[in-house]
PDB file of C-alpha atoms in Angstrom:
ATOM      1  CA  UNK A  22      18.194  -2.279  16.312  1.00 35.00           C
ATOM      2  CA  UNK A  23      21.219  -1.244  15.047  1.00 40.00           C
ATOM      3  CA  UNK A  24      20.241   0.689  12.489  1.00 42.00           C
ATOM      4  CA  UNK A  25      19.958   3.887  14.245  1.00 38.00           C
ATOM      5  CA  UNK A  26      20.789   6.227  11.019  1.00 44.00           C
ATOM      6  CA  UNK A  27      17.721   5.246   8.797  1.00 48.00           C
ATOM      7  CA  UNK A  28      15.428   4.735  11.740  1.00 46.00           C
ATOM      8  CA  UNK A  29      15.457   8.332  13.129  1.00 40.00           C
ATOM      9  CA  UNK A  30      13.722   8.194  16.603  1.00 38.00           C
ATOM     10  CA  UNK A  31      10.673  10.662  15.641  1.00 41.00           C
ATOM     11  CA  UNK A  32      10.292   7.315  12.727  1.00 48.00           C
ATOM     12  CA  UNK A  33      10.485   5.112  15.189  1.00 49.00           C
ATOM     13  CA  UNK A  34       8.090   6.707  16.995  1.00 52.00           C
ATOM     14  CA  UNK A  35       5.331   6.650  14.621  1.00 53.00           C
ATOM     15  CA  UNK A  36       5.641   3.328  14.165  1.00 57.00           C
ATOM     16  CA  UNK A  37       4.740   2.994  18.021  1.00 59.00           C
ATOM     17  CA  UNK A  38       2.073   5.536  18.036  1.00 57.00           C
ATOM     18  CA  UNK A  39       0.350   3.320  15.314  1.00 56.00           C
ATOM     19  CA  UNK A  40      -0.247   0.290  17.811  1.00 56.00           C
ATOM     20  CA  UNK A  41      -2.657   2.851  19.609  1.00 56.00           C
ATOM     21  CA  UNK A  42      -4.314   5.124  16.736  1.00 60.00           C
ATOM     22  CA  UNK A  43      -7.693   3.835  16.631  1.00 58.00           C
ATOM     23  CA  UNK A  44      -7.626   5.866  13.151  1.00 56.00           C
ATOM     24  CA  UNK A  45      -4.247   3.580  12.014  1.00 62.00           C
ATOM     25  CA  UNK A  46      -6.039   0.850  13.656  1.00 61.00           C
ATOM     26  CA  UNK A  47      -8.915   1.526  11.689  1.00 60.00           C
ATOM     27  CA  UNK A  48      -6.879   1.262   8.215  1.00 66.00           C
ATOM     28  CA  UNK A  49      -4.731  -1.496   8.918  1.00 69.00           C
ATOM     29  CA  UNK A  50      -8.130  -4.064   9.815  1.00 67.00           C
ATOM     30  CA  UNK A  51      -9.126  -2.508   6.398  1.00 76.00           C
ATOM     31  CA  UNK A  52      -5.947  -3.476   4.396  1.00 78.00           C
ATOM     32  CA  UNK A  53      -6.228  -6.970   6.208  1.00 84.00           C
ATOM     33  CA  UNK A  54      -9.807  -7.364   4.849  1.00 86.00           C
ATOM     34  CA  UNK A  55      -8.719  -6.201   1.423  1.00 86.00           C
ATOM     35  CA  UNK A  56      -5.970  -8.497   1.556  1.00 91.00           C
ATOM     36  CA  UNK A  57      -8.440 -11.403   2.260  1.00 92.00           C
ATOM     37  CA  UNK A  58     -10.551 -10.829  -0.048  1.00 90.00           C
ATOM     38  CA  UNK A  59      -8.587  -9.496  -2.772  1.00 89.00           C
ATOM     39  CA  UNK A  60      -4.805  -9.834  -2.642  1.00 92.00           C
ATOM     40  CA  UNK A  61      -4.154 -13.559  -0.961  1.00 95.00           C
ATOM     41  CA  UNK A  62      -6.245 -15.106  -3.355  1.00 94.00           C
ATOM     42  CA  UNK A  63      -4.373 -13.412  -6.446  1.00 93.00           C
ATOM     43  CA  UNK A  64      -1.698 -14.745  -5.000  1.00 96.00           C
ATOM     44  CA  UNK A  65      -2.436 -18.491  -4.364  1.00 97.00           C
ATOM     45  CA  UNK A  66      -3.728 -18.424  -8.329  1.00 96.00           C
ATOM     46  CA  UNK A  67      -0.236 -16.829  -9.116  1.00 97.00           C
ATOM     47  CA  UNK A  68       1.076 -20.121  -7.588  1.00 98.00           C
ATOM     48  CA  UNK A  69       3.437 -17.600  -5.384  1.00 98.00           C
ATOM     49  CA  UNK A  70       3.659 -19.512  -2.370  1.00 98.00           C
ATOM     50  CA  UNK A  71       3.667 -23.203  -5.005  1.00 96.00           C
ATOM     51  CA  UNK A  72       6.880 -25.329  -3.024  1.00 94.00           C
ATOM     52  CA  UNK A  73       7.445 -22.785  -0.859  1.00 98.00           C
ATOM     53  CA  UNK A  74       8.978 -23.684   2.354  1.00 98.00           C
ATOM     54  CA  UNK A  75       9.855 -20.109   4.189  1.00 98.00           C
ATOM     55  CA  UNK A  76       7.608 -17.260   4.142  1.00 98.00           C
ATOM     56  CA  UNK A  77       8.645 -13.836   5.518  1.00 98.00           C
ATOM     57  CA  UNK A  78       6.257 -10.490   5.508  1.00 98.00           C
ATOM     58  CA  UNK A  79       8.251  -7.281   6.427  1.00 97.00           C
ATOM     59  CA  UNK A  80       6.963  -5.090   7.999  1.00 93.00           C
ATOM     60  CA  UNK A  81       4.243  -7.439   9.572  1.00 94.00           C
ATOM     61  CA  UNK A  82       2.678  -4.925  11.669  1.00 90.00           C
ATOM     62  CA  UNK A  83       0.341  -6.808  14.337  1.00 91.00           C
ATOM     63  CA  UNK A  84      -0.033  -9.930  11.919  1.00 94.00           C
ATOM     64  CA  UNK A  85      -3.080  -9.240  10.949  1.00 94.00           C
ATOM     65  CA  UNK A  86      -2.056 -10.539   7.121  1.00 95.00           C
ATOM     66  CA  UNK A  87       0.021 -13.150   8.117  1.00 97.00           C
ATOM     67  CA  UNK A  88      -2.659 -14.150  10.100  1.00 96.00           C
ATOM     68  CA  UNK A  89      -4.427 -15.122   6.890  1.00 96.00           C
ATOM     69  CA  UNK A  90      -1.364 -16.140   5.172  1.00 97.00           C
ATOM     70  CA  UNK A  91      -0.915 -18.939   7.653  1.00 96.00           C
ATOM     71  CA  UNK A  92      -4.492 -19.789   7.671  1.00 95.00           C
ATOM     72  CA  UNK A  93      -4.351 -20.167   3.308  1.00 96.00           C
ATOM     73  CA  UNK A  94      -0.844 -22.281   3.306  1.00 97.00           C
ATOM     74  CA  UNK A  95      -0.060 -25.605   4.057  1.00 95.00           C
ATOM     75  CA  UNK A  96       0.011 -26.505   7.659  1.00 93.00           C
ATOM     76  CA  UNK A  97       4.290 -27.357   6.803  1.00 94.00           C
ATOM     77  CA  UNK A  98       5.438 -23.826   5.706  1.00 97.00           C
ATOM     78  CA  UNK A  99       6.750 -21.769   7.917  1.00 97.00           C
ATOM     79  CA  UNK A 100       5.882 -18.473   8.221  1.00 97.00           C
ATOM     80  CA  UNK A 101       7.344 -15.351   9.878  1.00 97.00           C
ATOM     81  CA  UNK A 102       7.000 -11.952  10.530  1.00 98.00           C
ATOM     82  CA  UNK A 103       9.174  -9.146  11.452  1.00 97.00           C
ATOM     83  CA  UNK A 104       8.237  -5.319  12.609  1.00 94.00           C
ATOM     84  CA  UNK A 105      10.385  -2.118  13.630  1.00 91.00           C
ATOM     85  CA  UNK A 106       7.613  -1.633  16.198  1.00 89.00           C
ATOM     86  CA  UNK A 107       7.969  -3.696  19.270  1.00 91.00           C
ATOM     87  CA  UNK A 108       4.176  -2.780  20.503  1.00 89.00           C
ATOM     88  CA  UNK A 109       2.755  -3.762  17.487  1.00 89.00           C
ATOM     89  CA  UNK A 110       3.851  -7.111  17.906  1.00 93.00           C
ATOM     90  CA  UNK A 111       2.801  -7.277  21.139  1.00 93.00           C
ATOM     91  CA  UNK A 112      -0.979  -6.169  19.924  1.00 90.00           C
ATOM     92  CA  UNK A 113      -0.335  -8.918  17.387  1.00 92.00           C
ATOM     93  CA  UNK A 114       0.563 -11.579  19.777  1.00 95.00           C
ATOM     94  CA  UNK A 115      -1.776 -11.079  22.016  1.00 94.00           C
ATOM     95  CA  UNK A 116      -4.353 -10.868  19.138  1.00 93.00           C
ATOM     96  CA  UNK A 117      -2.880 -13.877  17.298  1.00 95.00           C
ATOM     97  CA  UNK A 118      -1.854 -16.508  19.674  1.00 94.00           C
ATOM     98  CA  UNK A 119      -1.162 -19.102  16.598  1.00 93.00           C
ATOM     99  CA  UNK A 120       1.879 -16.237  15.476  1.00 95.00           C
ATOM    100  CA  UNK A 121       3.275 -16.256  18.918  1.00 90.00           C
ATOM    101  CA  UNK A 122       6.484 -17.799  17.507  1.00 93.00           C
ATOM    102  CA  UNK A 123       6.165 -15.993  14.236  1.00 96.00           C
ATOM    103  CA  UNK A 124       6.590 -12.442  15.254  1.00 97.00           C
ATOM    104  CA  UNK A 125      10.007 -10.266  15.766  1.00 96.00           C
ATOM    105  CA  UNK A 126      11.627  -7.286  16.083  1.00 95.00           C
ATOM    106  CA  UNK A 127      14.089  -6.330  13.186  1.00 95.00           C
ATOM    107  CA  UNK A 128      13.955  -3.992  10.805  1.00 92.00           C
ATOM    108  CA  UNK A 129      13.629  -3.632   6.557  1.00 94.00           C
ATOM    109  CA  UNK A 130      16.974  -2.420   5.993  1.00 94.00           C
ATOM    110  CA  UNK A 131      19.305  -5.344   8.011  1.00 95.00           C
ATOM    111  CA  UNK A 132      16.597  -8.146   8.547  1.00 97.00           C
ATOM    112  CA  UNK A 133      19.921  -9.233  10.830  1.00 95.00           C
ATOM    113  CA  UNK A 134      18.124 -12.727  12.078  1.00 95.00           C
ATOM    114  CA  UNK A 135      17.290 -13.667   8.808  1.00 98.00           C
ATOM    115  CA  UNK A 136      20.039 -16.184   7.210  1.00 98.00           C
ATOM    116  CA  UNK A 137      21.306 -15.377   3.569  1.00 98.00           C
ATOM    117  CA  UNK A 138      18.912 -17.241   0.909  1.00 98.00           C
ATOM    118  CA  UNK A 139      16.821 -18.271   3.498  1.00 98.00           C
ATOM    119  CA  UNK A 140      13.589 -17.302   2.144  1.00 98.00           C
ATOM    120  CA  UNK A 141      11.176 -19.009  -0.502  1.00 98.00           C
ATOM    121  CA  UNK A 142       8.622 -15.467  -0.428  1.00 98.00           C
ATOM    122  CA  UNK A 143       9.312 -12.331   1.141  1.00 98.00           C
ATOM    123  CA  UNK A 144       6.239  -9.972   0.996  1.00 98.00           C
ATOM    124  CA  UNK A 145       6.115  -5.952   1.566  1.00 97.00           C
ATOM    125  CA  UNK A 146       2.378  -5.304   2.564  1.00 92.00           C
ATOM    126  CA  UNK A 147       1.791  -1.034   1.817  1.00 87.00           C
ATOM    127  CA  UNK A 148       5.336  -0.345   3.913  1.00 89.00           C
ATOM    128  CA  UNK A 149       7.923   0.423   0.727  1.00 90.00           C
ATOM    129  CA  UNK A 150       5.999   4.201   0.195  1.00 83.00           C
ATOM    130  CA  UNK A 151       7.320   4.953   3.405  1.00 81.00           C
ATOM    131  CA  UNK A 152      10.860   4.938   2.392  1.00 85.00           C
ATOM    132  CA  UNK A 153      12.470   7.770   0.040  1.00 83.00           C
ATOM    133  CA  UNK A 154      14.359   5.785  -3.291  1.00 81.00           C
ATOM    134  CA  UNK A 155      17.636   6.455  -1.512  1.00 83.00           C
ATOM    135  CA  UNK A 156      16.608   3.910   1.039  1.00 89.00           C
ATOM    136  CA  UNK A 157      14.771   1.409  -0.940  1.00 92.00           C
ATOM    137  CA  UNK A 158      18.183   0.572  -2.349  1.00 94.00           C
ATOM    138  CA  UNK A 159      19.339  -1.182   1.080  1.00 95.00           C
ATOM    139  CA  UNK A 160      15.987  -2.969   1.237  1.00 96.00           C
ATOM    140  CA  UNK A 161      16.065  -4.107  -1.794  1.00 97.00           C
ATOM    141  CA  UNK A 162      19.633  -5.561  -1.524  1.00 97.00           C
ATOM    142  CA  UNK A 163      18.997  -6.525   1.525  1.00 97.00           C
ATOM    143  CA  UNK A 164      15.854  -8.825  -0.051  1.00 98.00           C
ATOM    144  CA  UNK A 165      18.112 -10.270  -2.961  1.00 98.00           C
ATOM    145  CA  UNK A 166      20.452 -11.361  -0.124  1.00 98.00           C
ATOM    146  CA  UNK A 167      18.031 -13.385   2.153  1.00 98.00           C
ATOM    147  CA  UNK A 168      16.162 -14.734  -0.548  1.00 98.00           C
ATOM    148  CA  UNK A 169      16.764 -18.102  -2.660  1.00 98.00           C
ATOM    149  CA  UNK A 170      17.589 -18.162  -6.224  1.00 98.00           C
ATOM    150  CA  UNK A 171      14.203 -18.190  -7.909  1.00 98.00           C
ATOM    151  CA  UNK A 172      12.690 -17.038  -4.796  1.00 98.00           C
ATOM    152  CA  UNK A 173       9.649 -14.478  -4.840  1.00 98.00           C
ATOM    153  CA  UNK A 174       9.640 -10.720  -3.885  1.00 98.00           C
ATOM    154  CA  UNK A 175       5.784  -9.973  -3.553  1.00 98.00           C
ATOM    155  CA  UNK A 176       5.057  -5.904  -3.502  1.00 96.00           C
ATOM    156  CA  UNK A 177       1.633  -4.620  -2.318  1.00 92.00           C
ATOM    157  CA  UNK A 178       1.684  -0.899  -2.894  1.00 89.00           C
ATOM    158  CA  UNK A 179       0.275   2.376  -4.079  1.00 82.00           C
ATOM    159  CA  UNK A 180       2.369   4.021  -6.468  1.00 81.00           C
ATOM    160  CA  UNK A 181       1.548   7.086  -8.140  1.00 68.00           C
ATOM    161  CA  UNK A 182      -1.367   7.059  -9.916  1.00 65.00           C
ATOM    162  CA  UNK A 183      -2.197   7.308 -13.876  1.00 63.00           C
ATOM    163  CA  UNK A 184      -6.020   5.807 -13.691  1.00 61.00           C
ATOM    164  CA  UNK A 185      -8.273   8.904 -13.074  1.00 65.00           C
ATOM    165  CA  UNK A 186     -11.078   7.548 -10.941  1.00 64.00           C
ATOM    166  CA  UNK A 187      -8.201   5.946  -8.603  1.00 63.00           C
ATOM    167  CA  UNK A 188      -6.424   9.019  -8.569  1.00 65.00           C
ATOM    168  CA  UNK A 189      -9.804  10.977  -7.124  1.00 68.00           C
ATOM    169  CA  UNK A 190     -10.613   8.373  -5.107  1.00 64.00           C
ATOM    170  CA  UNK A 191      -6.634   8.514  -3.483  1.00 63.00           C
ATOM    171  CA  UNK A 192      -6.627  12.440  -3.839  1.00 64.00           C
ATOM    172  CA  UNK A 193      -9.936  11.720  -1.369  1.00 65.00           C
ATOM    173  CA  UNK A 194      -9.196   9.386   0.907  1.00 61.00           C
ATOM    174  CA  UNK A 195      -5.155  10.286   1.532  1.00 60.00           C
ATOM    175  CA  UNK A 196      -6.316  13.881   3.575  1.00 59.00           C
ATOM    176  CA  UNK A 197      -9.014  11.955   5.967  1.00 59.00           C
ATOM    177  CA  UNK A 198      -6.591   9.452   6.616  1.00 55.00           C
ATOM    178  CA  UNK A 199      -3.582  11.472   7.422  1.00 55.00           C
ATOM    179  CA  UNK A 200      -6.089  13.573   9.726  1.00 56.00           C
ATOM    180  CA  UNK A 201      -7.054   9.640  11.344  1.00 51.00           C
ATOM    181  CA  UNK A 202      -3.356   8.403  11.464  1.00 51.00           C
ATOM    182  CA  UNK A 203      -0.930   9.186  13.963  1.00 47.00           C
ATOM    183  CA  UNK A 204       0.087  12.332  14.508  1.00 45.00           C
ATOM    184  CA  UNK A 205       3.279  13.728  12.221  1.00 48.00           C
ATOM    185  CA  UNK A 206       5.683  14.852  14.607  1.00 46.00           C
ATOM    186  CA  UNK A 207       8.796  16.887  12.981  1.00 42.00           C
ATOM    187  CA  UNK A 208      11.047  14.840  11.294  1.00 44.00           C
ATOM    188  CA  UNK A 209       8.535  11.877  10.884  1.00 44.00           C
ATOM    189  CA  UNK A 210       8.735  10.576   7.453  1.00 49.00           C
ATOM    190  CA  UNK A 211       5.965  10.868   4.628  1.00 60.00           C
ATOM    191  CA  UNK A 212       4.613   8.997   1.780  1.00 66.00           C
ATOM    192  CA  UNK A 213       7.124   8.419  -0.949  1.00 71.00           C
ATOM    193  CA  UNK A 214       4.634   6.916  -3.735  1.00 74.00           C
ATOM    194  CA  UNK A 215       6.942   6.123  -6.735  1.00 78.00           C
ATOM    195  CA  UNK A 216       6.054   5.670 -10.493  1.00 82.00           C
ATOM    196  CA  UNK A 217       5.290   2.397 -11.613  1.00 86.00           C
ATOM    197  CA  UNK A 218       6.908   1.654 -14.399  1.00 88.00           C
ATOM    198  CA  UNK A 219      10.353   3.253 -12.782  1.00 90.00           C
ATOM    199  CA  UNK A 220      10.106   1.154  -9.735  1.00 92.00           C
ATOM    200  CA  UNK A 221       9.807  -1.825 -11.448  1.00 94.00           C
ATOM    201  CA  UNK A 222      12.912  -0.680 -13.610  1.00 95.00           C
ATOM    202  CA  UNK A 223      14.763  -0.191 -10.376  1.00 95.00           C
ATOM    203  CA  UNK A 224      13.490  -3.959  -8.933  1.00 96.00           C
ATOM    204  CA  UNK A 225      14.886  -5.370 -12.107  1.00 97.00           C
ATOM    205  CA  UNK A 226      18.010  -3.529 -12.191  1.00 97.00           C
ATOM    206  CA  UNK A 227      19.099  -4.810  -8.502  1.00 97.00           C
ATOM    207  CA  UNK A 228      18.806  -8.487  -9.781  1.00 97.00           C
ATOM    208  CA  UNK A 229      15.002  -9.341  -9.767  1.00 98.00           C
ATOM    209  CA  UNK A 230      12.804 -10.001 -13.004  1.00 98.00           C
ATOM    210  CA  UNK A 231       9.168  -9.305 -12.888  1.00 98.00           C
ATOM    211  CA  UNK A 232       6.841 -12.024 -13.353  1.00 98.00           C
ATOM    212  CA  UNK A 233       2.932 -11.227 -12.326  1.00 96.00           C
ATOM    213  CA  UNK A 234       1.146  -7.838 -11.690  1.00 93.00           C
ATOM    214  CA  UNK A 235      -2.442  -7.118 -10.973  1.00 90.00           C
ATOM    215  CA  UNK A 236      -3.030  -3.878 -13.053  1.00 79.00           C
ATOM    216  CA  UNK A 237      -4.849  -0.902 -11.137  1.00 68.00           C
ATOM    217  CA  UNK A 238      -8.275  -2.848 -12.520  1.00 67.00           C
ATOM    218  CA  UNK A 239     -10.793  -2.133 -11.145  1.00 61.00           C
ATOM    219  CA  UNK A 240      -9.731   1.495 -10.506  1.00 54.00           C
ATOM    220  CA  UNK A 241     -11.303   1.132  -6.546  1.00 53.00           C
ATOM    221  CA  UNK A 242      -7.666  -0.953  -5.835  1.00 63.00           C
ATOM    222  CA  UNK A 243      -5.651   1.881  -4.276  1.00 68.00           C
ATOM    223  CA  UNK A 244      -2.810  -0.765  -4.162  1.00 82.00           C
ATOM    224  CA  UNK A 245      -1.074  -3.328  -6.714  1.00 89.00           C
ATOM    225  CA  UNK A 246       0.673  -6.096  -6.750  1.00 93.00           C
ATOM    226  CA  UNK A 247       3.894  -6.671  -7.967  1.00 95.00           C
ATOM    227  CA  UNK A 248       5.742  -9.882  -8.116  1.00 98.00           C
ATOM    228  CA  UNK A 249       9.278 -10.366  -8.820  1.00 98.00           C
ATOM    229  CA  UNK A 250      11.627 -13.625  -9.053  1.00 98.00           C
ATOM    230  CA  UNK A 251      15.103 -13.505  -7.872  1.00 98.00           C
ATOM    231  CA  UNK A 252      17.352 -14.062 -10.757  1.00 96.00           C
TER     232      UNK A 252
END
């Protein structure tokens, strides 16, 4: 990739490490569930992916959401997936053989094989806390670019939290898992969770209006969702 400034290589390589964490592992077959269950469902009542005829996740990981994206949407939608980490794709390939064609390399900040207003959805699964505000412009400008007018900008994320019991219950979990996940080497970035209500300012402000949220109800949901319409 060619984006060698934002993508330091001790980033990079915690991306790779996370193919082979069983701990990461662990979390990431979690999320999926959740997502079943929970998330995709919101979603298709939403309407989100209603005359859709490109979907893109960022940040795809080993597919295991777009997976069951794919499964949930007409057979005539196209779906895609692009990761930073070249080994998770491989675990996802080799565990997905339907996304075989669907999974890339690329990363958030150029999405350089994605055509300008290309996309119908884009979605950004628990990958956006990763990135400090400074960065999350590029992304986001990047997004407005390859979507469509009118096109969706779906957000699944933790952002700092205001309901008590979720705030224990994140205040709990966060320490096991960062003792599970792969290891922090120096210079590996951290979690960035942002308010709310100022992250949604900033989505709207870079030419996006917001038009469906979940709430943190019930307070176990450690993530949201967020869904925004390119204006």
């Amino acid at each position: 990739m060619n984006n060698t400034e934002n993508n330091s290589p001790s980033h990079t390589e915690f991306y790779n490490e996370t193919a082979g964490n069983p701990g990461k592992r662990f979390n990431l077959g979690l999320r999926s569930k959740l997502y079943e269950k929970y998330y995709i469902p919101k979603l298709l009542e939403w309407g989100v992916f209603e005359a859709a005829k490109d979907v893109l996740e960022v940040g795809v990981g080993s597919g295991d959401k777009l997976s069951i994206t794919k499964k949930h949407l007409p057979e005539n939608i196209n779906t895609r997936g692009i990761d930073y980490s070249e080994r998770m794709l491989e675990v996802g390939r080799s565990k997905y053989p339907e996304l075989k064609n669907d999974l890339e390399q690329g990363d958030a900040y150029t999405l350089e094989n994605v055509e300008s207003e290309s996309q119908d959805v884009m979605m950004y699964y628990q990958i956006l806390h990763h990135f400090e505000a400074s960065e999350l412009k590029q992304i986001i400008d990047t997004a407005y670019d390859r979507l469509k007018v009118g096109g969706k900008l779906v957000i699944i994320d933790t952002f700092k939290l205001e309901n008590p019991i979720r705030k224990l219950l994140f205040n709990t979990i966060e320490p096991i898992y960062a003792v599970m996940s792969a290891r922090r080497k120096e210079g590996t970035k951290n979690y960035h969770n942002h308010p709310k209500d100022s992250f949604v300012q900033f989505i709207e402000n870079n030419g996006f209006r917001q038009i469906h949220e979940s709430g943190d109800k019930p307070p176990f949901f450690i993530s949201e969702i967020v869904v925004f319409e390119k204006i």
